[in-house]
Structure formats: structure tokens, C-alpha cells
Amino acid sequence: MSTFGIEEEFFLLHPESGLPAVPDAATSASIMGIKAGGNSTQTELLACQVETATPICSDGTTALASLREYRKELARTVQGLNLLPVSVGAAPLVRAGAAVIADDERYRALHEYLPGISGDQYVSGLHVHVSIPDADAGVVALNALRPWLPLVLALGSNSPFWRGADSGFASWRSIHYRRWSIQGIQPHFADAREYRTRMDTLLASDVVLDQGHIGWAARLSNRYPTIEVRIADAQLRAEDSVLLALIVRALVDTSLRAPATTEPLLPEVLDLAFWQAAKHGLTGNQVDPVTGRAIGTNQLLVALLQLIGEALAMNGDTDFVQTGLERLARDGNGAQRQRASLGRGGLGQVISDAGEELTA
């Protein structure tokens, strides 16, 4: 059984206005001291964001308990400081002018180099790490994941609003991220050696500051023996974060047990699939990973479960994933629920509901 970990990012908002907050030094120190569920708190690019990561997990129940415990402690502490934590892919409302960058040397260097991008980077994501035996196995998984990553994006879309209006996309975060120098679905690699060679080429460029700057949808971690999948938005509910993590783990496990034999889709088809998933989320067609042609989302979900069914069963994840997908079909994913909140009471309702869903 492979293990996995989940990284979540959160916005800190002013509860009255819904605008991103910039905590003072004392408030930041209190927030950075939050520890719960085996998780600690780290800074993110913007001063209005924080990040956490679960311990190494082997099952969904443990991962869910970890995320829920942390989220409850985050909410308790932050609300006591008159702030509202939410987990959305893009802040629905932002102030005019550049965002305040977190007090971190690397983030300050990024902002100095890319002020027009970093100063507008009000987006938060979900990162899933899955353990791999070695780098060559990781490359096999990276290749196999490529055609399925758009569906993971569609499931995890949770950023429909931008600067107070509907963006027209289920995941505006994904579109927003395309401005960075290295983005989108990762290339197809022959093996780990080619991965390292191509990575070295990119790192030698004048416009890639470090390995963390390479923002492919999936990549080998430079810190852990894992593959890191970073295509989904931050999730309103902890259970949706775990659902996506278990699907990603099953895709990785399936690729290592039975490597794909079909020819890889053309890069431009995958780029189109990425864009299409960000546009529609779960409400429109997707791109079939085998044929490259349009396919209904429900049909593609059936094909996904057929593909990863054995891995889900071996990991004991079948019930969790089936229940989670049934919940999304009934309640909608984050983008759909945010838009439903808008219909009930405008952006104020969106932000209020997001605050409640954080600890649901």
C-alpha cells in the first residue's frame, strides 16, 4: 500500500467585509503557532494565506480526522482574532492594488522578480503527495496521470468568483496560474534520467528561480520520495480534499501495477482538456483520456472507477470514494456550491457559507 499526504491552503478574511486580511505581527505569531491533528502551520505566498500538511497517511479515515482537527483549531484560533478562515481556490473579493507578500525570503524574491503576477496571486490549491518506490516509478506514474488530471481538476474546481464577479469558469485559479513560466500538464518523459535532464535545463533558465517555481500539474517532489499532484483548487470541505487524495493515490497505484499501453495524447489536446475542465468543472463535457474526443463527465467518472477499482479495493478506499462521488453528484463540487450560495444571498453568503463549510 502506498502512503499519501495532503497539503491545504487557506485564506484569512475580514468577517465584515470578506476582504483578505493582513495580520499584524502578534496576530501572525498566534496563527503560525497553530498545531492540531499532527499538522503545523506554515506561511504561503500572501500574508492573507496559511498552509498546513497532514502527517503521512495510509487511509482516508485517518487523513480526514487530521484535516478536521486542524481546521477546527484554525477556525477557533483565527475567529478569536476576529478573522474568518476559508478554503476556496480564489478569494472572491480583493482589495485594489498589489497583495501583501508574506514575510519570507523566498516569497519576497519571487515578488521582486514577478510583481505583476505575485501581487495578484489570490489563489489557493490542494496538493496531494503519494509515495513512490523510486524516481523511475514516479515517472511512470507522471505519464499515466497526464490524461486523467483534467478530470481531477473538474472534480476539485472551487474558484468561480474573481474580483466580485463570476469568472465564467469553475476553476478560475487554474486559468490564473497559466501566467507563470512553467505551467499546465507535465510533459511525457522516457524515464527518470530524462526527467532530471529536462528539469536541469529548465532550472538553468533565467526565468525559473528554483525547482518550486516549476508549476506542472504533477511533478516529482524535490523534498520527499513522492509524486506531487497540485492541479485541484483548495476545497471547501475536508472530506472533499481526502476524496481527491484517494483518487490520486489509486491512479498512481494503478499506473505502477499495470502501466498504460496506449499512445499518449497530444500535448495540445491535454492543454485543451485542462482548459475545458477549468471552464466547466462537473457541468460540461470532458476529454476522453483514450480517444481525445469529447465525453460526458458522468461517463468519464464511470471509466475512472473501472480503471482504479482494484486499487481502491486493495487500499480499502472503495466506500469512501463511492460515497464521496455520490455526495458531489448530489450537492455539487465547490464551484457549484459557491454559485448556489451566491443565488441565496450574494457574495456575502458565499463567504459566510465557505466559513461554515471549513469545519463541516
Coordinates of C-alpha atoms in Angstrom, one line a residue:
M1 CA 0.0 0.0 0.0
S2 CA 1.3 3.4 -0.9
T3 CA 1.0 6.2 1.6
F4 CA -0.1 9.8 1.0
G5 CA -0.2 13.3 2.5
I6 CA -2.4 16.3 1.8
E7 CA -1.4 20.0 1.8
E8 CA -4.1 22.6 2.2
E9 CA -4.1 26.3 1.8
F10 CA -6.5 28.8 3.5
F11 CA -7.4 32.4 3.1
L12 CA -7.8 34.7 6.2
L13 CA -10.6 37.2 5.6
H14 CA -12.1 40.1 7.4
P15 CA -15.5 38.7 8.6
E16 CA -17.3 42.0 8.0
S17 CA -16.0 42.9 4.5
G18 CA -15.0 39.5 3.2
L19 CA -11.7 41.0 2.0
P20 CA -8.3 39.3 2.5
A21 CA -6.7 40.3 5.8
V22 CA -3.1 41.3 6.6
P23 CA -2.5 40.1 10.1
D24 CA -0.1 42.2 12.3
A25 CA 3.0 40.6 13.8
A26 CA 1.3 39.5 17.0
T27 CA -1.7 38.0 15.2
S28 CA 0.6 36.2 12.7
A29 CA 2.6 34.7 15.5
S30 CA -0.5 33.3 17.1
I31 CA -1.7 31.9 13.8
M32 CA 1.7 30.4 13.0
G33 CA 1.7 28.6 16.3
I34 CA -1.4 26.6 15.5
K35 CA -0.8 22.8 15.7
A36 CA -3.5 20.2 15.6
G37 CA -4.2 16.8 14.0
G38 CA -0.4 16.2 13.6
N39 CA -0.3 19.4 11.4
S40 CA 1.5 22.6 11.9
T41 CA 1.1 26.0 10.2
Q42 CA 3.3 27.5 7.5
T43 CA 3.3 30.7 5.6
E44 CA 2.1 30.9 2.0
L45 CA 2.9 33.4 -0.7
L46 CA 0.5 36.1 0.5
A47 CA 0.2 37.5 4.0
C48 CA -3.5 36.6 3.9
Q49 CA -2.8 32.9 3.5
V50 CA -1.6 30.0 5.6
E51 CA -0.8 26.4 4.7
T52 CA -0.8 23.1 6.5
A53 CA 0.1 19.5 5.7
T54 CA -1.1 16.2 7.2
P55 CA 1.3 13.6 8.6
I56 CA 1.9 10.6 6.3
C57 CA -1.4 8.8 6.0
S58 CA -2.4 5.3 4.9
D59 CA -6.2 5.5 5.0
G60 CA -8.9 8.1 4.3
T61 CA -10.4 8.0 7.8
T62 CA -7.1 9.0 9.4
A63 CA -6.5 11.7 6.9
L64 CA -10.0 13.1 7.4
A65 CA -9.6 13.2 11.1
S66 CA -6.3 15.0 10.8
L67 CA -7.7 17.7 8.5
R68 CA -10.8 18.2 10.5
E69 CA -8.9 18.6 13.8
Y70 CA -6.6 21.1 12.2
R71 CA -9.4 23.0 10.6
K72 CA -11.4 23.3 13.8
E73 CA -8.3 24.6 15.7
L74 CA -7.6 27.0 12.9
A75 CA -11.2 28.3 13.0
R76 CA -11.1 28.6 16.8
T77 CA -7.9 30.5 16.9
V78 CA -8.5 32.7 13.9
Q79 CA -12.0 33.6 14.8
G80 CA -10.8 34.6 18.2
L81 CA -8.6 37.1 16.4
N82 CA -11.6 38.5 14.5
L83 CA -10.7 36.8 11.3
L84 CA -12.5 34.3 9.1
P85 CA -10.7 31.3 7.6
V86 CA -12.0 29.8 4.3
S87 CA -10.8 27.2 1.9
V88 CA -11.6 28.4 -1.6
G89 CA -9.5 28.3 -4.8
A90 CA -9.7 32.1 -5.3
A91 CA -10.6 34.9 -3.0
P92 CA -14.0 36.2 -4.2
L93 CA -13.2 39.8 -3.2
V94 CA -9.8 41.5 -3.2
R95 CA -8.5 45.0 -2.5
A96 CA -7.3 47.3 -5.2
G97 CA -3.5 47.4 -5.6
A98 CA -0.9 44.7 -5.1
A99 CA -1.3 42.0 -2.5
V100 CA 0.9 42.0 0.6
I101 CA 3.5 39.3 0.4
A102 CA 4.3 37.0 3.4
D103 CA 7.4 37.8 5.4
D104 CA 9.5 35.1 3.8
E105 CA 12.8 35.5 2.0
R106 CA 11.9 33.2 -1.0
Y107 CA 8.5 34.8 -1.4
R108 CA 10.0 38.3 -1.3
A109 CA 12.4 37.2 -4.0
L110 CA 9.6 35.9 -6.2
H111 CA 7.6 39.1 -5.7
E112 CA 10.6 41.2 -6.6
Y113 CA 11.0 39.3 -9.9
L114 CA 7.3 38.8 -10.7
P115 CA 5.4 41.7 -9.1
G116 CA 2.7 41.8 -11.7
I117 CA 1.9 38.1 -11.1
S118 CA 2.6 37.6 -7.4
G119 CA 0.8 40.8 -6.4
D120 CA -2.4 39.4 -7.9
Q121 CA -2.0 35.8 -6.8
Y122 CA -5.1 35.5 -4.6
V123 CA -5.4 31.7 -5.3
S124 CA -5.1 28.6 -3.1
G125 CA -4.6 25.0 -4.1
L126 CA -4.7 21.4 -2.8
H127 CA -1.5 19.4 -3.1
V128 CA -1.5 15.6 -2.8
H129 CA 1.7 13.6 -2.3
V130 CA 1.7 9.8 -3.0
S131 CA 4.7 7.7 -2.1
I132 CA 6.7 6.0 -4.9
P133 CA 9.4 3.3 -4.8
D134 CA 11.9 5.4 -6.8
A135 CA 12.2 8.1 -9.4
D136 CA 11.7 5.8 -12.4
A137 CA 8.4 4.5 -10.9
G138 CA 7.5 8.2 -10.3
V139 CA 7.9 9.0 -14.0
V140 CA 5.7 6.0 -14.9
A141 CA 3.0 7.5 -12.7
L142 CA 3.5 11.0 -14.0
N143 CA 3.0 9.7 -17.6
A144 CA -0.1 7.7 -16.7
L145 CA -1.7 10.6 -14.8
R146 CA -1.5 13.0 -17.6
P147 CA -4.8 12.2 -19.4
W148 CA -6.7 11.9 -16.0
L149 CA -5.5 15.2 -14.4
P150 CA -8.2 17.3 -16.1
L151 CA -10.9 15.1 -14.5
V152 CA -9.2 15.6 -11.1
L153 CA -9.3 19.3 -11.8
A154 CA -13.0 19.2 -12.8
L155 CA -13.9 17.3 -9.5
G156 CA -11.8 19.8 -7.5
S157 CA -12.9 23.0 -9.1
N158 CA -13.7 25.5 -6.4
S159 CA -12.9 29.1 -7.6
P160 CA -15.7 30.5 -9.8
F161 CA -15.5 34.1 -8.5
W162 CA -12.9 36.7 -9.1
R163 CA -12.9 40.4 -8.1
G164 CA -16.5 40.3 -7.1
A165 CA -17.9 38.7 -10.2
D166 CA -18.4 35.3 -11.7
S167 CA -15.4 34.4 -13.8
G168 CA -17.3 32.1 -16.1
F169 CA -15.0 29.3 -15.0
A170 CA -15.4 26.6 -12.4
S171 CA -11.7 26.9 -11.6
W172 CA -10.5 30.4 -12.2
R173 CA -7.4 29.6 -10.2
S174 CA -6.3 27.2 -12.9
I175 CA -6.6 29.8 -15.6
H176 CA -5.0 32.4 -13.4
Y177 CA -2.0 30.1 -12.9
R178 CA -1.3 29.8 -16.6
R179 CA 0.6 33.1 -16.4
W180 CA 3.6 31.5 -14.7
S181 CA 6.6 30.5 -16.8
I182 CA 6.2 26.7 -16.4
Q183 CA 2.6 25.5 -16.1
G184 CA 0.0 23.0 -17.3
I185 CA 0.0 19.3 -17.7
Q186 CA 3.6 17.9 -17.3
P187 CA 5.3 16.5 -20.4
H188 CA 5.7 12.8 -21.2
F189 CA 9.1 11.5 -20.0
A190 CA 11.0 8.5 -21.2
D191 CA 12.4 7.8 -17.8
A192 CA 13.8 9.4 -14.6
R193 CA 17.0 10.3 -16.4
E194 CA 15.2 12.3 -19.0
Y195 CA 13.1 13.9 -16.2
R196 CA 16.2 15.1 -14.5
T197 CA 17.8 16.3 -17.7
R198 CA 14.8 18.4 -18.7
M199 CA 14.4 19.7 -15.1
D200 CA 18.1 20.8 -15.2
T201 CA 17.5 22.6 -18.5
L202 CA 14.6 24.5 -17.0
L203 CA 16.5 25.4 -13.9
A204 CA 19.3 26.7 -16.0
S205 CA 16.9 29.3 -17.5
D206 CA 17.0 32.9 -16.4
V207 CA 13.2 32.8 -15.7
V208 CA 12.9 29.8 -13.4
L209 CA 14.1 30.8 -9.9
D210 CA 14.1 27.4 -8.3
Q211 CA 12.5 23.9 -8.5
G212 CA 9.4 25.1 -6.7
H213 CA 8.9 27.6 -9.5
I214 CA 8.1 24.7 -11.9
G215 CA 4.3 24.6 -11.6
W216 CA 3.4 21.4 -13.5
A217 CA 0.1 19.8 -12.5
A218 CA 2.1 16.9 -11.3
R219 CA 5.8 16.5 -10.6
L220 CA 8.3 14.6 -8.5
S221 CA 8.8 16.2 -5.1
N222 CA 12.2 17.7 -4.5
R223 CA 11.9 17.0 -0.7
Y224 CA 10.1 13.7 -0.4
P225 CA 10.1 10.3 -2.1
T226 CA 6.7 11.1 -3.6
I227 CA 4.8 12.3 -6.7
E228 CA 3.1 15.6 -6.0
V229 CA -0.2 16.3 -7.7
R230 CA -1.2 20.0 -7.5
I231 CA -4.0 20.5 -10.0
A232 CA -7.0 20.9 -7.8
D233 CA -8.3 24.0 -6.0
A234 CA -8.4 24.3 -2.3
Q235 CA -11.5 22.5 -1.1
L236 CA -14.4 23.9 1.0
R237 CA -14.7 20.6 2.9
A238 CA -12.0 18.4 4.4
E239 CA -13.8 15.3 3.1
D240 CA -13.6 16.6 -0.5
S241 CA -9.8 17.0 0.0
V242 CA -9.5 13.4 1.1
L243 CA -11.7 12.2 -1.7
L244 CA -9.4 13.7 -4.3
A245 CA -6.3 12.4 -2.5
L246 CA -7.7 8.8 -2.5
I247 CA -8.5 9.1 -6.2
V248 CA -5.0 10.4 -7.0
R249 CA -3.4 7.6 -4.9
A250 CA -5.5 5.0 -6.7
L251 CA -4.4 6.4 -10.1
V252 CA -0.7 6.3 -9.0
D253 CA -1.1 2.7 -7.7
T254 CA -2.9 1.6 -10.9
S255 CA -0.2 3.0 -13.1
L256 CA 2.6 1.2 -11.2
R257 CA 0.7 -2.1 -11.2
A258 CA -0.4 -2.0 -14.8
P259 CA 1.4 0.6 -16.8
A260 CA -0.7 2.2 -19.6
T261 CA -0.2 0.8 -23.1
T262 CA -2.0 3.4 -25.2
E263 CA -0.2 6.2 -27.0
P264 CA -0.1 9.5 -25.0
L265 CA -2.5 12.2 -26.0
L266 CA -1.0 15.1 -28.0
P267 CA 0.1 18.0 -25.7
E268 CA -2.3 20.4 -27.3
V269 CA -5.2 18.0 -26.6
L270 CA -4.2 17.8 -22.9
D271 CA -3.9 21.5 -22.8
L272 CA -7.4 21.8 -24.2
A273 CA -8.7 19.2 -21.7
F274 CA -7.1 21.2 -18.9
W275 CA -8.8 24.4 -20.0
Q276 CA -12.1 22.7 -20.6
A277 CA -12.1 21.1 -17.1
A278 CA -11.4 24.6 -15.6
K279 CA -14.2 26.1 -17.6
H280 CA -16.9 23.5 -16.9
G281 CA -16.0 21.7 -13.8
L282 CA -18.6 18.9 -13.4
T283 CA -21.3 20.6 -15.5
G284 CA -20.0 20.0 -19.1
N285 CA -18.1 17.6 -21.2
Q286 CA -14.5 16.4 -20.6
V287 CA -11.9 14.9 -22.9
D288 CA -11.7 11.1 -23.2
P289 CA -8.2 10.0 -22.0
V290 CA -8.1 7.3 -24.6
T291 CA -9.6 8.8 -27.7
G292 CA -9.0 12.5 -27.1
R293 CA -12.7 13.2 -28.0
A294 CA -15.5 14.8 -26.0
I295 CA -17.1 12.7 -23.4
G296 CA -19.7 13.4 -20.7
T297 CA -18.4 13.8 -17.2
N298 CA -20.6 11.1 -15.8
Q299 CA -19.3 8.6 -18.5
L300 CA -15.8 9.6 -17.7
L301 CA -16.3 9.0 -14.0
V302 CA -17.6 5.5 -14.7
A303 CA -14.4 4.9 -16.7
L304 CA -12.3 6.2 -13.9
L305 CA -13.8 3.9 -11.3
Q306 CA -13.4 1.0 -13.7
L307 CA -9.7 1.9 -14.1
I308 CA -8.9 2.4 -10.4
G309 CA -11.4 0.0 -8.9
E310 CA -8.9 -2.7 -8.0
A311 CA -6.5 -0.2 -6.4
L312 CA -9.4 1.4 -4.4
A313 CA -10.3 -2.1 -3.1
M314 CA -6.8 -3.0 -2.2
N315 CA -6.3 0.2 -0.3
G316 CA -9.7 -0.1 1.5
D317 CA -10.9 3.2 -0.2
T318 CA -13.9 2.0 -2.2
D319 CA -16.6 3.0 0.1
F320 CA -15.1 6.4 0.9
V321 CA -14.6 7.3 -2.8
Q322 CA -18.0 6.0 -3.9
T323 CA -19.8 7.9 -1.1
G324 CA -17.8 11.0 -1.9
L325 CA -18.6 10.9 -5.6
E326 CA -22.3 10.4 -4.7
R327 CA -22.1 13.4 -2.4
L328 CA -20.6 15.5 -5.2
A329 CA -23.4 14.4 -7.6
R330 CA -26.0 15.3 -5.0
D331 CA -24.6 18.5 -3.5
G332 CA -22.2 19.7 -6.2
N333 CA -18.5 20.3 -6.0
G334 CA -17.1 23.5 -4.5
A335 CA -17.7 25.7 -7.6
Q336 CA -21.3 24.5 -7.8
R337 CA -21.9 25.1 -4.1
Q338 CA -20.3 28.5 -4.2
R339 CA -22.6 29.5 -7.1
A340 CA -25.6 28.1 -5.2
S341 CA -24.6 30.3 -2.2
L342 CA -24.4 33.3 -4.5
G343 CA -28.0 32.7 -5.6
R344 CA -29.2 32.6 -2.0
G345 CA -27.6 35.8 -0.8
G346 CA -24.8 37.2 -3.0
L347 CA -21.1 37.2 -2.3
G348 CA -21.6 37.7 1.4
Q349 CA -23.4 34.4 1.5
V350 CA -20.7 32.7 -0.5
I351 CA -18.1 33.8 2.1
S352 CA -20.3 33.0 5.1
D353 CA -21.1 29.5 3.8
A354 CA -17.4 28.9 3.0
G355 CA -16.6 29.7 6.6
E356 CA -19.2 27.2 7.8
E357 CA -18.0 24.5 5.4
L358 CA -14.5 24.8 6.7
T359 CA -15.3 22.7 9.7
A360 CA -18.3 20.8 8.3

